[in-house]
């Protein structure tokens, strides 16, 4: 939630803008005030919302135009003031002021402020105003006449509310700024359609998710205990029995099916929030939404990560996903079938991996249900490749929102790991590249525990799989990605994408004479020598073919200082523990940099090292020269040192 609110007062000359501001500050009417009063700052400690409030006055004359436009663009909320005794000032709101805001590209809440109600006649009190305005505000967003004018002029500017006041009495002056502040901190527009008088779809979706998360026993009803827990979580206070019964009675009366089995249904829960909003209690609904992780745009809050760092699940994150798995494994068979997965994701927009051939991307049992190892591996991959999805689903699945970032860890940049030669991460990304038909897909399927397929099927889009690999008794997760010919070049030419890879595996078909040339051309075309590398020769069960290349693969690898290609046959199940080798390289990158560990540095880094080294040599040389000159002056140097010393100085004896 924002920590400051900037309120701008606009309106025609003489409507009383400056007087309203002065009456608020002085708490009394001031008859004569300057044309535009200076900006007022109200510190956070003097208002209940604990935000800094800036109140800005403006003029409406030609000389004020530049200042006015500047302030309109900076405002968080605009109070358009008109005078009760001047109908023309009211007519100018849809005719001039709202079009001006649109022209300036401003879309902020607007408060209509009717000043000088003391000139209307009759007794003016808060009670009388409430009796007159509340029915109108319950029925319409602003006053009926104004709504008609807006429709007639095809103006869609959001008018948050309308307030009538008197700077002279003074009456309702503080309410003007209360409603203005509230319009920014608890806006109506994201939650409620004022013309249709219904909750907006995004608000309904968010509240339905919250209801399902609070329905601990998943019976479709919030019972007394669950409502109390909801009240405690959102408002730090229990719900009194009398209050609970009052809520249920009201819902029973107005929302059919809103109460069942003496508990609140989803429909009743939505009805309650509709009533809160219609009665101006938006802060209640916003408190609930924010407690469950929603920002002002009704999206779940984000987690910022530097572009060259990666994200992993923390131990708390793994424990949460383990607990979720066990909760929804209804048949206790150690795996989640499709029905259990559907129920698990019922509080979210759906299965986040539907478009990714899931569950082919991870481990399943013999019935195709996702095992716990496969479940945790899949979330490890999701967090590495798209941590925003994991963060959102942590909220959807009920992770405490105020602690949600504790489920994630930000790791050091890979470049820094390579320079230091130490890798502390637990999830690694490997790009698998090679010619079409070289066996990349079969290698990925083997890693995910899927059976070998004899028929060849070209890769048309990026494929990712994940599994756990045991390294010296420690479990690491390895993600393998294959791009297919369509996306491979796009990935390898983008340095930001190649910087994300822990290892590049080049696959060639050892039985195809042209397969290795594709890899060699790929490496010549793109700058990839800074990434740890492994070569893999597939289809070792077939006859070895002489590659049509200037050197054979084993010689090529030795010249790069790398191990010779690992020979595998997915068809016969002989994978030579290649996945363990990939993980080991990811953990010890220096040993697998083509051409030597110094290639792990970028060109700019190598220049910096060169400059530093040159400066060091220059400093040593300068020191020796000074020492020589000092000793020479003192006639300490023996004659045999002269030729060496004079060469160092760049001159010869006469």
XYZ file of C-alpha atoms in Angstrom:
654
model
C 0.000 0.000 0.000
C 1.304 3.465 -0.869
C 2.749 5.601 1.904
C 1.718 9.033 0.590
C -1.386 10.638 -0.947
C -1.386 13.779 -3.082
C -4.789 15.541 -3.130
C -5.419 18.283 -5.700
C -8.333 20.747 -5.515
C -9.559 22.165 -8.823
C -12.647 24.119 -9.851
C -13.862 27.429 -11.224
C -12.871 30.738 -9.691
C -14.849 31.649 -6.580
C -16.097 28.160 -5.636
C -14.063 28.205 -2.411
C -11.088 25.855 -2.997
C -8.582 27.941 -1.043
C -11.094 28.559 1.737
C -11.693 24.818 2.151
C -7.958 24.196 2.567
C -7.607 27.096 5.017
C -10.639 25.947 7.052
C -9.088 22.490 7.389
C -5.770 23.859 8.667
C -7.165 26.630 10.891
C -10.224 24.603 11.975
C -12.198 27.820 11.497
C -13.513 29.977 8.666
C -11.079 32.567 7.294
C -12.881 35.276 5.333
C -10.015 36.522 3.207
C -7.463 34.087 1.804
C -4.871 34.378 -0.934
C -5.647 33.393 -4.525
C -3.837 30.009 -4.267
C -2.695 28.804 -0.840
C 0.713 27.065 -0.608
C 0.954 23.259 -0.589
C 0.088 21.708 2.782
C 1.830 18.606 4.166
C 0.088 16.525 6.831
C 2.483 14.055 8.527
C 1.497 10.381 8.849
C 1.270 10.358 12.641
C -1.752 12.678 12.673
C -4.066 10.554 10.525
C -5.352 7.016 11.102
C -4.099 5.662 7.753
C -0.496 6.495 8.715
C 0.320 8.076 5.338
C 1.832 11.437 4.457
C -0.833 13.597 2.837
C -0.128 16.508 0.494
C -2.957 18.978 -0.178
C -2.488 21.149 -3.263
C -4.604 24.165 -4.202
C -4.885 25.474 -7.777
C -6.183 28.452 -9.681
C -8.441 28.411 -12.731
C -7.293 31.574 -14.498
C -5.234 31.660 -17.721
C -2.142 32.588 -15.714
C -2.593 29.413 -13.644
C -2.867 26.988 -16.571
C 0.741 25.708 -16.589
C 0.781 25.118 -12.827
C -2.643 23.470 -12.979
C -1.661 20.986 -15.703
C 1.559 20.109 -13.886
C -0.312 19.418 -10.638
C -3.050 17.403 -12.373
C -0.396 15.036 -13.720
C 1.143 14.589 -10.238
C -2.118 14.112 -8.315
C -3.239 10.784 -6.831
C -6.836 12.048 -6.447
C -8.590 15.165 -7.707
C -11.329 17.013 -5.822
C -13.463 18.984 -8.284
C -15.094 21.748 -6.258
C -18.319 23.466 -7.351
C -20.503 25.975 -5.532
C -24.028 25.064 -4.430
C -25.233 28.581 -5.290
C -23.613 28.550 -8.753
C -25.169 25.948 -11.101
C -22.746 26.966 -13.849
C -19.786 25.726 -11.762
C -21.519 22.341 -11.565
C -22.255 22.232 -15.309
C -18.571 22.889 -16.029
C -17.515 19.599 -14.426
C -18.582 17.347 -17.336
C -18.189 20.112 -19.894
C -14.645 21.216 -18.994
C -12.916 19.603 -16.037
C -13.323 15.886 -16.778
C -12.440 16.318 -20.474
C -9.331 18.229 -19.340
C -8.174 15.288 -17.237
C -8.706 12.943 -20.174
C -6.842 15.303 -22.502
C -3.867 15.282 -20.100
C -3.910 11.471 -19.985
C -4.839 11.374 -16.295
C -6.939 8.552 -14.868
C -7.175 8.982 -11.104
C -10.180 8.956 -8.733
C -12.333 12.077 -8.802
C -14.268 13.431 -5.800
C -17.088 15.903 -6.394
C -17.156 18.541 -3.659
C -20.253 20.763 -3.352
C -19.182 23.781 -1.274
C -21.259 26.569 0.359
C -24.177 24.389 1.451
C -24.879 27.110 4.016
C -26.299 29.130 1.114
C -28.895 26.477 0.253
C -31.233 27.602 3.048
C -32.791 25.717 5.923
C -30.982 24.021 8.753
C -27.698 22.472 7.623
C -26.425 19.634 9.804
C -24.639 16.357 9.201
C -27.835 14.515 10.076
C -29.833 16.443 7.475
C -27.160 15.906 4.819
C -26.916 12.206 5.625
C -30.676 11.825 5.298
C -30.548 13.500 1.883
C -27.352 12.039 0.362
C -27.061 8.461 1.675
C -30.040 7.073 -0.315
C -28.625 8.647 -3.469
C -25.109 7.295 -2.812
C -26.523 3.809 -2.179
C -28.323 3.927 -5.518
C -25.757 5.701 -7.664
C -22.024 6.301 -7.824
C -22.512 10.068 -7.769
C -25.704 12.099 -7.812
C -28.383 11.069 -10.334
C -28.223 14.308 -12.307
C -24.475 14.021 -12.672
C -24.669 10.387 -13.855
C -27.146 11.409 -16.552
C -24.855 14.221 -17.691
C -21.874 11.846 -17.851
C -23.796 9.380 -20.028
C -25.087 12.165 -22.243
C -21.570 13.461 -22.841
C -20.072 9.966 -23.231
C -17.639 10.586 -20.373
C -16.395 7.471 -18.579
C -14.206 9.138 -15.965
C -14.507 7.343 -12.607
C -16.243 9.558 -10.041
C -15.474 7.976 -6.704
C -17.978 9.815 -4.503
C -19.577 13.188 -3.882
C -19.403 15.241 -0.675
C -21.164 18.440 0.311
C -19.541 20.814 2.760
C -19.391 24.360 4.044
C -16.052 26.061 4.589
C -17.857 28.882 6.433
C -19.731 26.906 9.123
C -17.349 24.867 8.877
C -19.051 21.522 8.176
C -17.738 18.320 6.545
C -14.437 19.957 5.557
C -12.325 17.161 7.066
C -14.661 14.626 5.412
C -13.689 15.997 1.998
C -10.061 15.011 2.574
C -10.988 11.762 4.330
C -12.919 10.608 1.255
C -10.144 11.821 -1.049
C -7.548 9.881 0.899
C -9.799 6.840 1.014
C -10.299 6.956 -2.771
C -6.549 6.450 -3.209
C -5.894 3.937 -0.440
C -9.116 1.941 -0.897
C -10.220 2.568 -4.492
C -13.603 1.444 -5.760
C -12.722 1.029 -9.443
C -10.760 -2.278 -9.208
C -13.502 -3.905 -7.099
C -16.922 -2.699 -8.160
C -18.825 -1.855 -11.339
C -20.820 1.193 -10.264
C -23.080 1.183 -13.301
C -24.041 -2.498 -13.051
C -23.873 -2.510 -9.218
C -21.875 -5.774 -9.107
C -18.391 -6.892 -8.109
C -15.912 -6.887 -10.973
C -14.703 -10.291 -12.290
C -11.151 -9.889 -10.939
C -12.543 -9.090 -7.478
C -14.915 -12.078 -7.609
C -12.032 -14.354 -8.622
C -9.830 -13.085 -5.773
C -12.572 -13.440 -3.153
C -13.471 -16.946 -4.356
C -9.837 -17.969 -3.962
C -9.751 -16.492 -0.441
C -12.968 -18.349 0.454
C -11.501 -21.686 -0.693
C -8.287 -21.106 1.222
C -10.237 -20.320 4.400
C -12.491 -23.360 3.957
C -10.069 -25.631 5.802
C -12.209 -28.808 5.691
C -13.186 -28.176 2.034
C -16.937 -28.644 2.642
C -17.947 -25.495 0.736
C -18.993 -23.661 3.906
C -17.182 -21.358 6.323
C -18.289 -22.555 9.746
C -17.907 -20.589 12.983
C -14.344 -21.791 13.588
C -13.236 -20.998 10.027
C -14.877 -17.559 10.116
C -13.141 -16.834 13.402
C -9.777 -17.835 11.920
C -10.494 -15.638 8.893
C -11.338 -12.711 11.200
C -8.192 -13.258 13.253
C -5.957 -13.441 10.161
C -7.371 -10.321 8.520
C -8.259 -8.107 11.490
C -6.355 -9.540 14.479
C -9.575 -9.924 16.466
C -12.048 -12.766 17.115
C -15.607 -12.602 15.820
C -18.103 -12.283 18.669
C -21.009 -14.754 18.677
C -23.570 -11.951 18.443
C -21.736 -10.449 15.438
C -21.567 -13.839 13.733
C -25.292 -14.446 14.157
C -26.045 -10.940 12.900
C -23.997 -11.552 9.757
C -25.714 -14.861 9.045
C -29.185 -13.366 9.622
C -28.483 -10.541 7.176
C -27.136 -12.930 4.526
C -30.106 -15.310 4.971
C -32.499 -12.426 4.417
C -30.902 -10.977 1.277
C -28.823 -13.710 -0.414
C -30.555 -16.950 -1.294
C -28.316 -19.907 -0.493
C -25.832 -17.644 1.304
C -26.066 -19.704 4.518
C -25.939 -23.507 4.665
C -25.467 -25.868 7.592
C -25.206 -22.806 9.826
C -22.167 -21.602 7.864
C -21.438 -19.043 5.151
C -21.353 -20.287 1.547
C -19.204 -18.823 -1.222
C -22.245 -16.869 -2.463
C -22.874 -15.495 1.018
C -19.207 -14.508 1.334
C -19.376 -12.578 -1.956
C -22.644 -10.923 -0.920
C -21.060 -9.675 2.310
C -18.279 -7.940 0.432
C -20.747 -6.447 -2.045
C -22.599 -4.906 0.909
C -19.346 -3.622 2.444
C -18.500 -1.842 -0.812
C -21.988 -0.480 -1.438
C -22.060 0.989 2.079
C -18.677 2.672 1.641
C -16.698 0.160 3.735
C -14.117 -0.523 1.037
C -11.322 -0.580 3.603
C -12.766 -3.865 4.920
C -12.592 -5.637 1.571
C -9.181 -4.135 0.789
C -7.839 -5.299 4.170
C -8.886 -8.861 3.271
C -7.419 -8.693 -0.248
C -4.114 -7.223 0.926
C -3.777 -9.757 3.717
C -4.014 -12.484 1.084
C -1.346 -10.884 -1.104
C -3.244 -8.751 -3.618
C -1.908 -5.428 -4.883
C -3.996 -2.470 -6.102
C -4.419 -4.023 -9.569
C -5.727 -7.224 -7.903
C -2.642 -9.119 -8.962
C -0.638 -11.050 -6.444
C 2.419 -9.142 -5.218
C 5.761 -9.724 -6.960
C 9.249 -10.782 -5.869
C 12.082 -8.790 -7.476
C 15.113 -10.707 -8.716
C 18.224 -9.301 -10.457
C 18.263 -10.465 -14.088
C 21.534 -12.412 -13.744
C 20.496 -14.295 -10.589
C 18.312 -17.379 -10.276
C 15.627 -18.363 -7.774
C 15.193 -21.623 -5.859
C 12.777 -22.933 -3.290
C 13.932 -22.575 0.294
C 13.552 -25.434 2.819
C 10.280 -23.777 3.912
C 9.113 -23.765 0.300
C 9.886 -27.466 -0.178
C 8.142 -28.271 3.105
C 5.045 -26.335 2.046
C 4.770 -28.179 -1.278
C 5.376 -31.478 0.510
C 2.548 -30.725 2.957
C 0.228 -29.765 0.077
C 1.075 -33.028 -1.679
C 0.272 -35.093 1.407
C -2.976 -33.176 2.068
C -4.376 -33.891 -1.401
C -3.053 -37.440 -1.744
C -6.462 -38.711 -0.641
C -5.833 -42.400 -1.420
C -2.447 -42.306 0.357
C -0.670 -44.035 -2.547
C 2.265 -41.605 -2.620
C 1.199 -40.006 -5.911
C -1.276 -37.403 -7.187
C -3.658 -38.590 -9.882
C -5.540 -36.240 -12.227
C -8.564 -35.916 -9.918
C -6.380 -35.111 -6.899
C -4.430 -32.543 -8.940
C -7.656 -30.920 -10.087
C -8.857 -30.541 -6.500
C -5.448 -29.286 -5.398
C -5.503 -26.505 -8.000
C -9.146 -25.549 -7.339
C -8.079 -22.382 -5.482
C -5.957 -21.235 -8.436
C -6.498 -20.377 -12.109
C -5.744 -24.030 -12.848
C -2.798 -26.344 -13.434
C 0.144 -24.054 -14.348
C 1.748 -26.759 -16.549
C -1.186 -27.652 -18.796
C 0.589 -26.367 -21.917
C 3.904 -28.086 -21.105
C 3.032 -31.775 -21.699
C 2.846 -32.277 -17.945
C 3.297 -34.847 -16.400
C 5.722 -36.006 -19.138
C 8.086 -33.357 -17.766
C 8.702 -35.135 -14.462
C 8.520 -38.444 -12.607
C 5.280 -40.428 -12.396
C 4.342 -43.882 -11.118
C 3.268 -46.790 -13.321
C -0.296 -45.386 -13.417
C 0.820 -41.965 -14.635
C 0.262 -40.224 -11.274
C 2.877 -37.687 -10.140
C 5.117 -38.930 -7.330
C 6.322 -36.718 -4.492
C 9.801 -36.624 -6.045
C 8.284 -35.621 -9.378
C 6.058 -33.006 -7.703
C 8.966 -31.331 -5.903
C 11.145 -31.563 -9.019
C 8.435 -29.896 -11.113
C 8.184 -26.987 -8.667
C 11.987 -26.734 -8.583
C 11.992 -26.352 -12.372
C 9.106 -23.859 -12.332
C 10.860 -21.733 -9.714
C 14.101 -21.719 -11.707
C 12.484 -20.877 -15.063
C 9.571 -18.689 -13.917
C 9.677 -17.783 -10.238
C 6.677 -15.439 -10.649
C 4.446 -18.449 -11.312
C 5.700 -20.168 -8.168
C 5.175 -17.007 -6.126
C 1.619 -16.668 -7.406
C 0.799 -20.327 -6.732
C 2.231 -20.153 -3.235
C -0.487 -17.574 -2.610
C -3.167 -19.523 -4.480
C -2.394 -22.648 -2.457
C -2.421 -20.891 0.908
C 1.165 -20.065 1.868
C 1.029 -17.240 4.474
C 1.202 -14.090 2.348
C 3.165 -12.018 4.812
C 5.865 -14.741 4.742
C 5.578 -15.750 1.077
C 9.053 -14.599 0.061
C 10.518 -16.895 2.735
C 9.628 -19.799 0.425
C 12.139 -18.573 -2.174
C 15.887 -18.017 -2.250
C 17.793 -15.730 -4.623
C 21.138 -17.219 -5.653
C 24.369 -15.584 -6.744
C 24.863 -14.819 -10.453
C 26.329 -17.761 -12.388
C 29.177 -15.579 -13.669
C 30.245 -14.886 -10.096
C 30.050 -18.597 -9.232
C 32.313 -19.415 -12.176
C 34.872 -16.782 -11.221
C 34.978 -18.014 -7.639
C 34.883 -21.690 -8.652
C 32.256 -22.376 -5.957
C 28.616 -23.180 -6.630
C 26.179 -23.336 -3.723
C 22.962 -23.669 -5.749
C 20.767 -26.762 -5.762
C 18.925 -26.412 -9.080
C 20.799 -26.346 -12.388
C 19.785 -25.500 -15.946
C 21.262 -27.365 -18.896
C 20.689 -26.529 -22.564
C 20.718 -29.600 -24.847
C 21.713 -28.714 -28.428
C 22.316 -30.735 -31.563
C 21.161 -31.586 -35.061
C 17.635 -32.789 -35.762
C 17.391 -36.538 -35.155
C 20.508 -36.689 -32.999
C 18.569 -38.087 -30.023
C 18.058 -35.022 -27.824
C 14.398 -35.734 -27.092
C 15.130 -39.379 -26.257
C 17.817 -38.221 -23.821
C 15.341 -35.877 -22.107
C 12.652 -38.563 -21.929
C 15.141 -40.991 -20.412
C 16.041 -38.438 -17.730
C 12.342 -38.050 -16.814
C 11.936 -41.835 -16.560
C 9.866 -42.133 -19.744
C 10.136 -45.168 -22.067
C 12.093 -45.028 -25.321
C 10.128 -44.251 -28.481
C 11.277 -45.800 -31.748
C 9.407 -43.345 -33.997
C 11.086 -39.999 -34.650
C 9.065 -36.863 -33.947
C 10.649 -33.445 -34.669
C 10.734 -30.966 -31.782
C 8.406 -28.100 -32.672
C 8.681 -26.096 -29.445
C 10.870 -25.878 -26.365
C 10.755 -28.935 -24.106
C 11.855 -28.954 -20.459
C 12.187 -31.911 -18.094
C 13.437 -32.187 -14.528
C 14.654 -34.832 -12.121
C 16.711 -35.150 -8.975
C 20.359 -36.221 -9.145
C 22.300 -37.539 -6.160
C 25.709 -35.866 -5.817
C 27.762 -37.246 -2.917
C 24.643 -37.872 -0.840
C 23.143 -34.452 -1.601
C 20.062 -34.153 -3.813
C 20.302 -31.642 -6.660
C 17.687 -30.866 -9.284
C 18.694 -30.774 -12.929
C 16.543 -29.127 -15.601
C 17.213 -30.135 -19.222
C 15.916 -27.913 -22.016
C 15.724 -28.710 -25.711
C 14.701 -25.936 -28.125
C 14.290 -27.539 -31.519
C 15.692 -26.007 -34.688
C 13.080 -23.204 -34.619
C 14.168 -21.683 -31.283
C 17.755 -22.923 -30.864
C 19.395 -20.049 -32.771
C 17.187 -17.478 -31.026
C 18.320 -18.772 -27.633
C 22.031 -19.138 -28.373
C 22.457 -15.700 -29.961
C 20.993 -13.958 -26.883
C 23.690 -13.512 -24.242
C 21.085 -12.934 -21.509
C 19.697 -16.412 -22.212
C 23.027 -18.226 -22.496
C 24.126 -16.577 -19.235
C 21.295 -18.491 -17.530
C 22.665 -21.914 -18.509
C 24.855 -23.806 -16.060
C 25.918 -26.300 -18.725
C 25.523 -26.699 -22.492
C 25.363 -30.303 -23.703
C 26.133 -30.850 -27.388
C 24.553 -34.021 -28.692
C 25.577 -35.778 -31.918
C 24.486 -39.045 -33.442
C 27.582 -41.253 -33.490
C 26.103 -43.295 -36.376
C 25.439 -40.253 -38.601
C 28.459 -38.941 -40.512
C 27.128 -35.344 -40.650
C 25.847 -34.974 -37.110
C 28.991 -33.602 -35.472
C 29.518 -30.879 -38.110
C 26.254 -29.279 -37.010
C 27.665 -28.852 -33.483
C 30.969 -27.456 -34.731
C 29.183 -24.906 -36.936
C 26.916 -23.956 -34.053
C 29.869 -23.238 -31.788
C 31.606 -21.167 -34.480
C 28.470 -19.139 -35.106
C 27.769 -18.145 -31.490
C 29.930 -17.063 -28.533
C 29.525 -19.993 -26.148
C 33.000 -20.688 -24.765
C 32.226 -19.002 -21.442
C 29.684 -21.744 -20.561
C 30.698 -25.138 -19.086
C 30.345 -27.765 -21.784
C 29.848 -31.495 -22.247
C 29.723 -33.458 -25.513
C 27.486 -36.535 -25.765
C 27.549 -39.160 -28.521
C 24.176 -40.913 -28.795
C 23.095 -44.210 -30.404
C 26.211 -46.041 -29.290
C 24.369 -49.320 -29.936
C 24.743 -48.652 -33.690
C 27.898 -48.829 -35.787
C 30.279 -45.917 -35.220
C 30.505 -43.647 -38.260
C 33.509 -41.571 -39.297
C 32.395 -37.961 -38.912
C 32.746 -35.672 -41.928
C 34.706 -33.056 -40.022
C 38.303 -31.859 -40.078
C 38.930 -33.719 -36.813
C 37.023 -36.460 -35.063
C 34.955 -35.647 -31.927
C 37.509 -37.014 -29.434
C 40.338 -34.927 -30.932
C 38.058 -31.874 -31.110
C 37.272 -32.174 -27.390
C 40.915 -32.694 -26.362
C 41.928 -29.555 -28.248
C 39.364 -27.661 -26.144
C 40.697 -29.193 -22.957
C 37.444 -31.118 -22.404
C 36.682 -34.776 -21.769
C 35.900 -36.845 -24.855
C 32.205 -37.280 -25.749
C 30.222 -39.496 -23.380
C 28.831 -42.409 -25.392
C 25.226 -43.363 -24.571
C 22.409 -45.487 -25.937
C 18.982 -44.504 -24.634
C 17.399 -47.386 -26.532
C 19.391 -50.002 -24.600
C 19.352 -48.031 -21.334
C 23.121 -47.420 -21.341
C 23.321 -43.755 -20.335
C 26.778 -43.932 -18.697
C 25.518 -41.826 -15.778
C 25.588 -38.811 -18.102
C 23.131 -36.870 -15.907
C 25.432 -37.228 -12.912
C 28.263 -35.911 -15.110
C 26.191 -32.869 -16.137
C 25.400 -32.062 -12.505
C 29.036 -32.465 -11.495
C 30.080 -30.003 -14.206
C 27.444 -27.515 -13.035
C 28.886 -27.724 -9.524
C 32.514 -27.511 -10.687
C 32.345 -25.305 -13.783
C 36.058 -24.464 -14.116
C 36.964 -27.966 -15.263
C 34.618 -27.834 -18.254
C 35.184 -24.375 -19.791
C 36.237 -24.821 -23.452
C 39.817 -23.582 -23.847
C 40.423 -23.104 -20.122
C 38.862 -21.504 -17.069
C 39.794 -17.953 -18.119
C 37.221 -18.265 -20.929
C 34.548 -18.078 -18.254
C 35.241 -14.340 -18.150
C 33.523 -12.036 -20.586
C 35.608 -9.881 -22.936
C 35.176 -6.805 -20.733
C 36.246 -8.783 -17.675
C 39.377 -10.004 -19.478
C 40.229 -6.396 -20.417
C 39.893 -5.344 -16.761
C 42.199 -8.173 -15.650
C 44.714 -7.239 -18.371
C 44.688 -3.568 -17.340
C 45.099 -4.485 -13.683
C 47.989 -6.841 -14.497
C 49.662 -4.218 -16.704
C 49.305 -1.629 -13.963
C 50.871 -4.052 -11.505
C 53.848 -4.653 -13.802
C 54.152 -0.924 -14.393
C 54.216 -0.319 -10.666
C 56.951 -2.924 -10.107
C 59.039 -1.481 -12.958
C 58.702 2.051 -11.640
C 59.761 0.863 -8.201
C 62.869 -0.817 -9.572
C 63.819 2.318 -11.510
C 63.532 4.468 -8.403
C 65.572 1.971 -6.402
C 68.289 1.925 -9.067
C 68.548 5.693 -9.209
C 68.729 5.949 -5.433
C 71.490 3.358 -5.174
C 73.378 4.865 -8.083
C 73.435 8.284 -6.409
C 74.881 6.646 -3.325
C 77.490 4.731 -5.453
C 76.344 1.456 -3.964
C 75.663 -0.465 -7.203
C 78.513 -2.574 -8.549
C 79.599 -2.021 -12.132
C 78.101 -5.312 -13.399
C 74.576 -4.011 -12.736
C 74.901 -1.071 -15.115
C 73.963 -2.710 -18.447
C 70.823 -4.288 -16.972
C 69.833 -1.109 -15.194
C 70.409 1.136 -18.202
C 68.337 -1.210 -20.367
C 65.541 -0.952 -17.823
C 65.777 2.841 -18.017
C 65.658 2.723 -21.801
C 69.048 4.457 -22.402
C 72.732 3.553 -22.846
C 75.899 4.839 -21.248
C 77.741 7.400 -23.367
